[in-house]
mmCIF file of C-alpha atoms and ligand atoms in Angstrom:
data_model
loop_
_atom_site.group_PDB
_atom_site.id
_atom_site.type_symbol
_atom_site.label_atom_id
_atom_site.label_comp_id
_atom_site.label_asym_id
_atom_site.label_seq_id
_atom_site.Cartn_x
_atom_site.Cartn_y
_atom_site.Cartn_z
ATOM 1 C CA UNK A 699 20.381 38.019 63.478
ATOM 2 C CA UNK A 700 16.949 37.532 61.496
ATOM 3 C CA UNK A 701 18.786 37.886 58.487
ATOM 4 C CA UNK A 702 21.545 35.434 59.335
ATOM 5 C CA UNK A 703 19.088 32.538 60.321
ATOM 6 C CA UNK A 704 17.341 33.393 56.546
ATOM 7 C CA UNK A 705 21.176 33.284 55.110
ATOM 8 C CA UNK A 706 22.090 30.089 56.823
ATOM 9 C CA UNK A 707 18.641 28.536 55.556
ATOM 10 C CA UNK A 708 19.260 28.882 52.438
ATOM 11 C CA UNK A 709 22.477 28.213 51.908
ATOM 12 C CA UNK A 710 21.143 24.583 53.877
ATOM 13 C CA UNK A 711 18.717 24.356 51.287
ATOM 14 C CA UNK A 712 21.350 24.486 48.166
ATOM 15 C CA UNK A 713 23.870 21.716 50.159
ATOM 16 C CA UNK A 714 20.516 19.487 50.300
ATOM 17 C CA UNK A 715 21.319 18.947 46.833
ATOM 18 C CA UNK A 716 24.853 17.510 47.275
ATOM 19 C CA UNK A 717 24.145 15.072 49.675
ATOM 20 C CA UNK A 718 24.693 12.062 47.541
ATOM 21 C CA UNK A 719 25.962 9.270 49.750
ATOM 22 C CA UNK A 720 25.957 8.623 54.004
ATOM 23 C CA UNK A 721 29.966 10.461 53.375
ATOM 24 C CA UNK A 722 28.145 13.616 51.756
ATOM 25 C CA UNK A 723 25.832 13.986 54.500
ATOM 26 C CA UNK A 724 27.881 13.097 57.308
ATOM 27 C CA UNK A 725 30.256 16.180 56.135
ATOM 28 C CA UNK A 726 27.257 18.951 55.957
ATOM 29 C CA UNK A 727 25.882 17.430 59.451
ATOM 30 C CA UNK A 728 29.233 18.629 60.138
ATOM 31 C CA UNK A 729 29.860 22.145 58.750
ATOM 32 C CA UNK A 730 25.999 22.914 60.659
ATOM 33 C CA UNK A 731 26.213 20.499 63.749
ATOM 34 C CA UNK A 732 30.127 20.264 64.710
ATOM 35 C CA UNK A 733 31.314 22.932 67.773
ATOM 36 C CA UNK A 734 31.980 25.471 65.339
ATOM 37 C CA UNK A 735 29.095 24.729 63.291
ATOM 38 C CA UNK A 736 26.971 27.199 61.551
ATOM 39 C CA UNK A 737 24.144 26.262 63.758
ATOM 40 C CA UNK A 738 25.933 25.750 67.082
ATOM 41 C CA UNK A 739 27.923 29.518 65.795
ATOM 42 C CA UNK A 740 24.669 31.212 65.842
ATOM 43 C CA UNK A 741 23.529 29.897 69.210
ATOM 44 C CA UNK A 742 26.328 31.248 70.262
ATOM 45 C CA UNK A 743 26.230 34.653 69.064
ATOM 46 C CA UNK A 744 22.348 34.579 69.971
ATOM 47 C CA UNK A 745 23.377 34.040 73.615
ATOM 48 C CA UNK A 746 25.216 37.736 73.764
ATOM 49 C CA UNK A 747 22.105 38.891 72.344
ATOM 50 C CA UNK A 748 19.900 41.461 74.293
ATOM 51 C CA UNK A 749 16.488 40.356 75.915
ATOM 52 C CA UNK A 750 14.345 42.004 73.265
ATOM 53 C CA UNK A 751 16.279 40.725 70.639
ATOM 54 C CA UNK A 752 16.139 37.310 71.772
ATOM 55 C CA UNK A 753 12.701 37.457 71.782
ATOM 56 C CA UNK A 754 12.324 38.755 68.388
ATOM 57 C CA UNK A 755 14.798 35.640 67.043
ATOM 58 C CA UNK A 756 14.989 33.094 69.649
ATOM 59 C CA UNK A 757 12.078 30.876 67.363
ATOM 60 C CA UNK A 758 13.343 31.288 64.063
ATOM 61 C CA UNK A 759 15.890 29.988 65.289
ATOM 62 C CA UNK A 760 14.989 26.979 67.291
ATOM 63 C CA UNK A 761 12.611 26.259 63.684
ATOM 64 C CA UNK A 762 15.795 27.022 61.612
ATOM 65 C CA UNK A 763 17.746 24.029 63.853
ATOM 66 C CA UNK A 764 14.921 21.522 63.950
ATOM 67 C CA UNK A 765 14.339 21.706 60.293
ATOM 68 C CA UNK A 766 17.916 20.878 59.164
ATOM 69 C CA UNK A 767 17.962 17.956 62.071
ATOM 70 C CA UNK A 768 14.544 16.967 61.002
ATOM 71 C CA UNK A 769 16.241 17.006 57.185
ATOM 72 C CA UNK A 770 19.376 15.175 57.974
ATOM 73 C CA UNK A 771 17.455 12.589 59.984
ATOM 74 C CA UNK A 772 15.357 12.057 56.693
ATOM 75 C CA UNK A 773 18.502 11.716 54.738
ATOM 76 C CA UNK A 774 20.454 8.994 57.056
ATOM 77 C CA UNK A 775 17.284 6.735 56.057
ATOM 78 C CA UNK A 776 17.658 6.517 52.339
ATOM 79 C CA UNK A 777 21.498 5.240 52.700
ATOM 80 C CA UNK A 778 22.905 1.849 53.383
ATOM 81 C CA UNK A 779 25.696 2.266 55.859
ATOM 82 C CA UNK A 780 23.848 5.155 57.394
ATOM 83 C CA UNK A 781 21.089 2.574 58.427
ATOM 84 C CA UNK A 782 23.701 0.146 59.316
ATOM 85 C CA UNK A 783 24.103 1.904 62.606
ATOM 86 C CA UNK A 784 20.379 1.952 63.344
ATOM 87 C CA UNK A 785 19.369 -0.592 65.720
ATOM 88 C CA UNK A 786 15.492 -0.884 64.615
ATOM 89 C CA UNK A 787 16.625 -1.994 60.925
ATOM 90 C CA UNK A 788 17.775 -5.267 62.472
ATOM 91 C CA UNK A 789 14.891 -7.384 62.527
ATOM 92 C CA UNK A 790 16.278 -10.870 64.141
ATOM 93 C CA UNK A 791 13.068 -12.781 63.442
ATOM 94 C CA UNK A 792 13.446 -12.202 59.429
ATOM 95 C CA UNK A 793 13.760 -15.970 57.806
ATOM 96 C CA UNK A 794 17.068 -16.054 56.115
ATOM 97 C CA UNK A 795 17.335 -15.421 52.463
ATOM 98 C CA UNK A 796 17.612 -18.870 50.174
ATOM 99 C CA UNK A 797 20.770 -19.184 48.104
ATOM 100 C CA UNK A 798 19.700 -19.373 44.250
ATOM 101 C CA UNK A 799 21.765 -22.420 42.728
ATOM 102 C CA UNK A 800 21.814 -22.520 39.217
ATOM 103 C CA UNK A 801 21.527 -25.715 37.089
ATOM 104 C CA UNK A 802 22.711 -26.901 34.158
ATOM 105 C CA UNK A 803 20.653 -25.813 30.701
ATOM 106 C CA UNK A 804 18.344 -28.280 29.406
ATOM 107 C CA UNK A 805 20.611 -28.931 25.908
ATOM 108 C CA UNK A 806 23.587 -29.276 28.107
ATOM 109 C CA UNK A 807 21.558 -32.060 29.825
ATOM 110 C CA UNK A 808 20.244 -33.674 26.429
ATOM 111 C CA UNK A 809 23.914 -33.385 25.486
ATOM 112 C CA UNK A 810 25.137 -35.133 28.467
ATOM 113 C CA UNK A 811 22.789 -38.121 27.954
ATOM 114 C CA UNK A 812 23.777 -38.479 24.612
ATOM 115 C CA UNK A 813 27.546 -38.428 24.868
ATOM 116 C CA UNK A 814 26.331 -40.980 27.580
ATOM 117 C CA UNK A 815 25.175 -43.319 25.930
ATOM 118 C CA UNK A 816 27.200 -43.368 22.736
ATOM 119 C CA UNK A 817 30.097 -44.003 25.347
ATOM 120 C CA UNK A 818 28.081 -46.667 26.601
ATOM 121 C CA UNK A 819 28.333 -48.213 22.757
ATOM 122 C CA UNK A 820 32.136 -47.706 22.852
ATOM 123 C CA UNK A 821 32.296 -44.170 21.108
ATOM 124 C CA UNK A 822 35.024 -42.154 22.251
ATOM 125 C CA UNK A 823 34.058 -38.177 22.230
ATOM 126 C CA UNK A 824 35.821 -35.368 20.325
ATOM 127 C CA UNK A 825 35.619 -31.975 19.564
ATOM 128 C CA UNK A 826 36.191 -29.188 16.674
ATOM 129 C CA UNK A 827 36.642 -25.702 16.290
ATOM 130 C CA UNK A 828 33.317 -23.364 15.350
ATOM 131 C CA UNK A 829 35.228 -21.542 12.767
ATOM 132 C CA UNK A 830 36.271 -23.753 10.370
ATOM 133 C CA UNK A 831 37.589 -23.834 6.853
ATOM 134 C CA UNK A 832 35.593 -23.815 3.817
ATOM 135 C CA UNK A 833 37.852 -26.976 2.607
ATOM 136 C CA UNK A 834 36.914 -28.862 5.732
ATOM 137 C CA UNK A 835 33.354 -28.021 6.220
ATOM 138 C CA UNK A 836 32.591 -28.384 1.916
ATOM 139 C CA UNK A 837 35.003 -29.622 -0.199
ATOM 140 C CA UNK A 838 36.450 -32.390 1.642
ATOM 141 C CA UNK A 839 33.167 -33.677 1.953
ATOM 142 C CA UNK A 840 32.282 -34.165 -1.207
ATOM 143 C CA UNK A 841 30.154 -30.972 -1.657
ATOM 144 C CA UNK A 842 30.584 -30.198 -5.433
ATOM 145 C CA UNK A 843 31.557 -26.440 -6.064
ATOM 146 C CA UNK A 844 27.672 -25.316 -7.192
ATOM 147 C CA UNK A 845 25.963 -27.317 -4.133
ATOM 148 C CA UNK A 846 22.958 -25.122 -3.255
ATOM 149 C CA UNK A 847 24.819 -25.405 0.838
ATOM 150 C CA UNK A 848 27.334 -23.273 -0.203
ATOM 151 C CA UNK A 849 25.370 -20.622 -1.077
ATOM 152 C CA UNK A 850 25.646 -17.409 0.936
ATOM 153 C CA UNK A 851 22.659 -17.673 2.105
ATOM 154 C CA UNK A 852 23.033 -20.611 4.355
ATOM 155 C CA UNK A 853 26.833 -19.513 5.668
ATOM 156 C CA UNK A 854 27.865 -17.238 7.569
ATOM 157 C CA UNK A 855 31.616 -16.532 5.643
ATOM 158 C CA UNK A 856 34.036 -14.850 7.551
ATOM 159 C CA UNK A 857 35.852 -14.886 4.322
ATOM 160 C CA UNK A 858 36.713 -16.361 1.340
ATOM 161 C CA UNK A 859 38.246 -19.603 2.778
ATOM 162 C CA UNK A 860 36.545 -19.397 6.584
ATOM 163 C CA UNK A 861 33.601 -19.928 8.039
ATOM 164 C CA UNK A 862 31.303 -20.700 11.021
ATOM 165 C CA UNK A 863 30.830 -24.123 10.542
ATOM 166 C CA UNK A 864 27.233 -25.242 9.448
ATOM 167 C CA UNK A 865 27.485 -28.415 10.761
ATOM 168 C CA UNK A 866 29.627 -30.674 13.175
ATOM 169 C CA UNK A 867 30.996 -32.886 10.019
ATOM 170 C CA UNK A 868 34.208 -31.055 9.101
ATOM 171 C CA UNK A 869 35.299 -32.659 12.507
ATOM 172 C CA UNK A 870 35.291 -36.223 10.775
ATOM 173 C CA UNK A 871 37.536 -35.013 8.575
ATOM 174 C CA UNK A 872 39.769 -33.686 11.001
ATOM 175 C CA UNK A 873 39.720 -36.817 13.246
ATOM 176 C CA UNK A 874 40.459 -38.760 10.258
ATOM 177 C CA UNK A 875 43.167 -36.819 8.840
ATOM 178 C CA UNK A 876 44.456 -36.964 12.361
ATOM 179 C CA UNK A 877 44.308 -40.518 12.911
ATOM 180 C CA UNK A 878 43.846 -43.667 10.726
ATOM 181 C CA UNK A 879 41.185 -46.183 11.423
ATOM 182 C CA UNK A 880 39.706 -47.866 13.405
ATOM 183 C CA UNK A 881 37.367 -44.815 14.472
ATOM 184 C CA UNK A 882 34.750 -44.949 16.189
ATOM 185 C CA UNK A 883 33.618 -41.420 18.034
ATOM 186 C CA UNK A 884 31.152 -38.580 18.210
ATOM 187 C CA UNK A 885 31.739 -34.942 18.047
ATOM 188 C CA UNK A 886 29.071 -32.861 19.890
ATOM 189 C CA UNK A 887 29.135 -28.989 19.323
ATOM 190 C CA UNK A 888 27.434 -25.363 18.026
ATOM 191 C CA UNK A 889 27.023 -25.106 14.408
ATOM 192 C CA UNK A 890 25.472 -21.904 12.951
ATOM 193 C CA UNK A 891 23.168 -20.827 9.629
ATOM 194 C CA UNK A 892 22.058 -18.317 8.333
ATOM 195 C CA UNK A 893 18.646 -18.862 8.299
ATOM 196 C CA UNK A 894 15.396 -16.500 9.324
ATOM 197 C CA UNK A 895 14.354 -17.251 13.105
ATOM 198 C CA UNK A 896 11.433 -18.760 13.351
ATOM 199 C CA UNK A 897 9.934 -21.504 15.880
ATOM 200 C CA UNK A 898 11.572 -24.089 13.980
ATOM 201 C CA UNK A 899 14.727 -22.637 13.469
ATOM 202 C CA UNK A 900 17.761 -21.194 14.837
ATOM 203 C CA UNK A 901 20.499 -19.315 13.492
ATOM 204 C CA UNK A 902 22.582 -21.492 16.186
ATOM 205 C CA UNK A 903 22.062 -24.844 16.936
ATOM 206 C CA UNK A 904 23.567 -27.916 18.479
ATOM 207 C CA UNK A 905 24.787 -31.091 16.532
ATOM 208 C CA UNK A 906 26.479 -34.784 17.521
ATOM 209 C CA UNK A 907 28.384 -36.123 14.674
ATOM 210 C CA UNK A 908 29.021 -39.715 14.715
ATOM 211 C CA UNK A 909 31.721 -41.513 12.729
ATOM 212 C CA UNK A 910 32.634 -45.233 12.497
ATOM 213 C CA UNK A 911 35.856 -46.459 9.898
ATOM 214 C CA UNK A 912 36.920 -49.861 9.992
ATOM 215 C CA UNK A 913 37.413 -52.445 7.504
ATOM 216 C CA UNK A 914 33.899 -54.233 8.076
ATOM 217 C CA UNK A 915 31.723 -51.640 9.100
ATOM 218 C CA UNK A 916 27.816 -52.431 7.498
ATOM 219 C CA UNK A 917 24.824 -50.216 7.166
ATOM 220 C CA UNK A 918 22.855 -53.245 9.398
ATOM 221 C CA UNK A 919 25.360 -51.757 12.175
ATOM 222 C CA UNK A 920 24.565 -48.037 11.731
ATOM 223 C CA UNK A 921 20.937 -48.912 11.602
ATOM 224 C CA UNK A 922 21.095 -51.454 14.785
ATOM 225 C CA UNK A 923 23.382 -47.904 16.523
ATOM 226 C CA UNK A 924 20.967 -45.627 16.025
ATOM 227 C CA UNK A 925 17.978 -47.799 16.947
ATOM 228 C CA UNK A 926 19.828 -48.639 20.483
ATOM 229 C CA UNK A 927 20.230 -45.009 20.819
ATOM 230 C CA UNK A 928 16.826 -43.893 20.037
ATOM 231 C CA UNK A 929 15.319 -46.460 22.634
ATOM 232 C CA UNK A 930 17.326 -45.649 24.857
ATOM 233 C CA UNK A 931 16.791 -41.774 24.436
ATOM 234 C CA UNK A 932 13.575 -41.920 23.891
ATOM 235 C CA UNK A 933 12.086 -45.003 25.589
ATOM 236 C CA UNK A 934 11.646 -48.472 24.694
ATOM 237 C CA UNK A 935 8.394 -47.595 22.786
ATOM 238 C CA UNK A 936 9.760 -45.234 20.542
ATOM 239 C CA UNK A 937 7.964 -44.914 17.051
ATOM 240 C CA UNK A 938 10.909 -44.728 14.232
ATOM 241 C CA UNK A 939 11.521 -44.732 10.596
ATOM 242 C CA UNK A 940 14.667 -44.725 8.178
ATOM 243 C CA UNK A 941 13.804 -42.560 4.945
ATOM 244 C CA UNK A 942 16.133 -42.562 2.151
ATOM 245 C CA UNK A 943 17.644 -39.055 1.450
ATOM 246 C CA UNK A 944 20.931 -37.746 0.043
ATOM 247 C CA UNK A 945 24.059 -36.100 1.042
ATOM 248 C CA UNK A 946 27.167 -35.206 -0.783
ATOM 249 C CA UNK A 947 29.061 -37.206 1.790
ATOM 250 C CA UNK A 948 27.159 -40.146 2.257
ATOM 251 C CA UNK A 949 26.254 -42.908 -0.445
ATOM 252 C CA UNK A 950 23.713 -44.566 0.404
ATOM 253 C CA UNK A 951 21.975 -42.268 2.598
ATOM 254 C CA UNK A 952 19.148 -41.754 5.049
ATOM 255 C CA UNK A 953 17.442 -39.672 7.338
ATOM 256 C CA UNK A 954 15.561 -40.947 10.650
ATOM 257 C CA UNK A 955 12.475 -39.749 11.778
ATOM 258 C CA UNK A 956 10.693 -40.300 15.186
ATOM 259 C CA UNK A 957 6.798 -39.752 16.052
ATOM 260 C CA UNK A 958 5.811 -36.577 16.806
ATOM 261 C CA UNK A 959 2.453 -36.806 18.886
ATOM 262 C CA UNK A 960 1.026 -33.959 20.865
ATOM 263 C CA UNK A 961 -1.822 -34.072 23.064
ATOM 264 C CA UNK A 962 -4.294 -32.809 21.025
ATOM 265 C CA UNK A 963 -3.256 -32.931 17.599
ATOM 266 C CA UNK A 964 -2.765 -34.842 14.973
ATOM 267 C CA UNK A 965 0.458 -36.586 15.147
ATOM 268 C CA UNK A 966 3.867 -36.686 12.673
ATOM 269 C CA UNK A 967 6.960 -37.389 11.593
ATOM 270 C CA UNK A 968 9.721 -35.360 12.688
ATOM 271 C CA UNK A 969 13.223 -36.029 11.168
ATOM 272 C CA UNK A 970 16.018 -36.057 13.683
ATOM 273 C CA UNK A 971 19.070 -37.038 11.785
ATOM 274 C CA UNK A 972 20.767 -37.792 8.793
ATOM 275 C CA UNK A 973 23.497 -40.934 8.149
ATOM 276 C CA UNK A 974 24.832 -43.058 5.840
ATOM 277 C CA UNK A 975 28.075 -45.139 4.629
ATOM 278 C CA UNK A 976 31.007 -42.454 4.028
ATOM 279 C CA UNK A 977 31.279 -41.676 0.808
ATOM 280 C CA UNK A 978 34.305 -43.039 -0.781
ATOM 281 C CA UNK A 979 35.355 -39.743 -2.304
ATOM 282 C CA UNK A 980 35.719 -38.563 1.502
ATOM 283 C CA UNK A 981 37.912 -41.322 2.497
ATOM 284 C CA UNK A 982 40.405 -40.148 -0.412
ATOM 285 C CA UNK A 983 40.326 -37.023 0.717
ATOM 286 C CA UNK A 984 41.774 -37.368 4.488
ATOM 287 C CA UNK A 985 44.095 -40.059 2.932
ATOM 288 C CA UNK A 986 42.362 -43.206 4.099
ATOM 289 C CA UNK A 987 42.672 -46.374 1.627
ATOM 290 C CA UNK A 988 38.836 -46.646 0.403
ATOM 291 C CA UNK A 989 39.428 -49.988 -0.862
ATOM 292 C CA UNK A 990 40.254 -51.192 2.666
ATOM 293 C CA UNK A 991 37.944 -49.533 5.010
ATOM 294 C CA UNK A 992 34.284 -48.703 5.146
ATOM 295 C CA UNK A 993 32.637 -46.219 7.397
ATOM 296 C CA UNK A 994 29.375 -45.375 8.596
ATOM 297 C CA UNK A 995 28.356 -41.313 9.690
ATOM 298 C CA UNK A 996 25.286 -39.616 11.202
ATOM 299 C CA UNK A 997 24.841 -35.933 12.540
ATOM 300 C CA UNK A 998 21.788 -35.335 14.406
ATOM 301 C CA UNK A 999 20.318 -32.031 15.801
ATOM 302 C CA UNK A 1000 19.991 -31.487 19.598
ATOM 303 C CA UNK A 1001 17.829 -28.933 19.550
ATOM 304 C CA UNK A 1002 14.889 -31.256 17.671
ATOM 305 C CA UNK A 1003 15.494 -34.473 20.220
ATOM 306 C CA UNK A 1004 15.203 -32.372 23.290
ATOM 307 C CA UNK A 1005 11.847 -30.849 21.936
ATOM 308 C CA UNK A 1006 10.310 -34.274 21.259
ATOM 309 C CA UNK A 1007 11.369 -35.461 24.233
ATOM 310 C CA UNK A 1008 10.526 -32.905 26.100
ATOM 311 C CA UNK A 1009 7.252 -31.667 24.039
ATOM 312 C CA UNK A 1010 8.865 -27.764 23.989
ATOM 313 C CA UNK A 1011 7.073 -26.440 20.609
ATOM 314 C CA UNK A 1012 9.452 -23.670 19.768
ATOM 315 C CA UNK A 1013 13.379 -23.689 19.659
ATOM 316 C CA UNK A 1014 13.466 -20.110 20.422
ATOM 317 C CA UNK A 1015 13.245 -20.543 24.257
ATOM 318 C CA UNK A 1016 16.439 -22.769 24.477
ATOM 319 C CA UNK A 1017 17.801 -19.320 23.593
ATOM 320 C CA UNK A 1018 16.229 -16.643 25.501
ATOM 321 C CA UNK A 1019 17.515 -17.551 28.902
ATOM 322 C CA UNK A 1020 13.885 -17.169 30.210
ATOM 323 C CA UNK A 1021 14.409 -18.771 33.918
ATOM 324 C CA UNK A 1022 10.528 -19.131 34.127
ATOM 325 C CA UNK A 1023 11.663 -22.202 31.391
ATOM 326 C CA UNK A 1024 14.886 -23.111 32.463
ATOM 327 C CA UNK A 1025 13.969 -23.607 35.763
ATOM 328 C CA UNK A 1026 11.441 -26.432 34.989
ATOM 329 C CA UNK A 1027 14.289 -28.685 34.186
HETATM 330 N N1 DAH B 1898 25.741 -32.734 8.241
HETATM 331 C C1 DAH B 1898 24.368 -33.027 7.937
HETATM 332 C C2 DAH B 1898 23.510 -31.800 8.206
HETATM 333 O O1 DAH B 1898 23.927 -30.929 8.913
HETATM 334 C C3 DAH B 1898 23.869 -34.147 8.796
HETATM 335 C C4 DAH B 1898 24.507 -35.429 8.457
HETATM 336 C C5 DAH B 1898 23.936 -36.247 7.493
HETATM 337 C C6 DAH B 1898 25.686 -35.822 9.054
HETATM 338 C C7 DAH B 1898 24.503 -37.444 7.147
HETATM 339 C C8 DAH B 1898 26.271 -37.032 8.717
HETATM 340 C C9 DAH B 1898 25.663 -37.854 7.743
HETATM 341 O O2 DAH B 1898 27.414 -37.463 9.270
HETATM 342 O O3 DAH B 1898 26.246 -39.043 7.443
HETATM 343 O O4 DAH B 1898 22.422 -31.704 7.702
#
């Protein structure tokens, strides 16, 4: 009998290691526990036992049955379901738990005030695809065949003639070639370079293109659009300045640059955008007359609005998905 308690022990002690799960253990709480039971077997045979060899057994055994309870009882704690029918691990006076809602990313929001107030100046809103041609995103627009843009460098080729787009205006040319003037939209969306990450840039970012065609369309009227959006963006007090620049696609051209001022140091110029009056070359190319109609373009960069506006000092973070930031907006 002495030697069948030892037996039974340890073969307990090797199916310790397969209880995985509340099933696992309810099935070896069986094959000891259950009528027929290796435990409940050996009371049984310990019953036809005689008086001095009950005595010699009877508390191995009783220490043999209270160890694998005491075992299985340490088990049923450690899985869900098995606590499920204990009472005690319902505590009714727990507060419930608060549902986390999520909210919408801070560029989205930038984004949404912008489209919102362009619409507001009668700009309708379109969109174009992230991997684009190299016709549409460089030669269309007037980039000549050795621009310093086209360089590997800056692009991310897919191949020869595609690419992810490195800026939103290759969707002019696609709303133009689509449709003849008057146009008068922006086109919000990713663009991508390949540049070195750094707190100032991104190898993805976020741009709104803006185009305007019609037959009488004046750089006074870019200049008064942008204005009206950057006061309204940024606040009536807004500190702003038109820089000449160049673009293959533009002629004239200009860039726009707001105050940068933070708390405690000194203060600058930040450049937001770029315009200018479409280059006539461009209108020839999506088969609008350039003798009749005039346009005006811009494309400005999310990414730097939202971190004046919102004094964020590195463009990393609208990246990271770091909830300790997104949650502050
Ligand atoms: N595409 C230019 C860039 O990514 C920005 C730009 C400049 C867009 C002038 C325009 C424009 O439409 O007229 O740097």
């Amino acid at each position: 009998m002495t030697q069948k308690i030892l037996l039974t022990e340890s073969e307990f002690n090797s199916d310790l290691l397969n209880i995985i799960d509340s099933k696992s253990l309810e099935e070896i709480r069986i094959k000891y526990f259950s009528k027929k039971g290796k435990i409940s077997q050996l009371f049984d045979e310990f019953r036809s036992l005689s008086a001095d060899e009950k005595k010699l057994s009877g508390k191995r055994l009783n220490e043999l049955k209270s160890f694998v309870q005491s075992k299985l009882d340490e088990l049923k704690n450690s899985f869900p379901g098995s606590e499920i029918k204990d009472e005690k691990f319902f505590d009714l006076s727990l507060p419930g738990r608060e549902k986390i809602i999520g909210s919408k990313h801070i560029l989205i929001q930038t984004l949404d005030e912008i489209k919102l107030i362009f619409k507001g100046l009668g700009f309708s809103i379109h969109e174009g695809p992230e991997l684009e041609s190299d016709y549409n995103n460089f030669e269309a627009l007037n980039f000549p065949p050795d621009h310093p843009a086209r360089d590997m460098q800056d692009t991310f080729f897919v191949n020869k003639n595609f690419l992810l787009r490195t800026h939103t205006s290759p969707v002019q040319i696609r709303l133009m070639k689509a449709q003849q003037p008057p146009v008068r939209a922006i086109m919000p969306g990713k663009v991508y370079r390949n540049e070195a990450v750094s707190a100032k840039s991104y190898c993805l970012f976020h741009q709104v293109e803006g185009l305007y065609v019609d037959t009488d369309v004046t750089f006074a009227e870019l200049k008064g659009t942008l204005i009206a959006f950057a006061r309204q963006f940024f606040g009536k007090d807004v500190r702003y300045r038109f820089r000449p620049s160049f673009f293959p696609f533009t002629e004239p051209s200009a860039e726009v640059d707001i105050w940068w001022q933070p708390k405690d140091k000194p203060g600058r110029w930040l450049e937001i955008l770029g315009c200018g009056m479409v280059d006539p070359n461009v209108l020839d190319n999506v088969g609008v007359d350039s003798e009749k109609y005039v346009g005006y373009a811009f494309g400005m960069g999310v990414e730097r609005i939202a971190l004046l506006k919102y004094k964020i000092g590195d463009i990393r973070v609208f990246f990271d998905n770091d909830k300790r930031f997104l949650t502050q907006f």
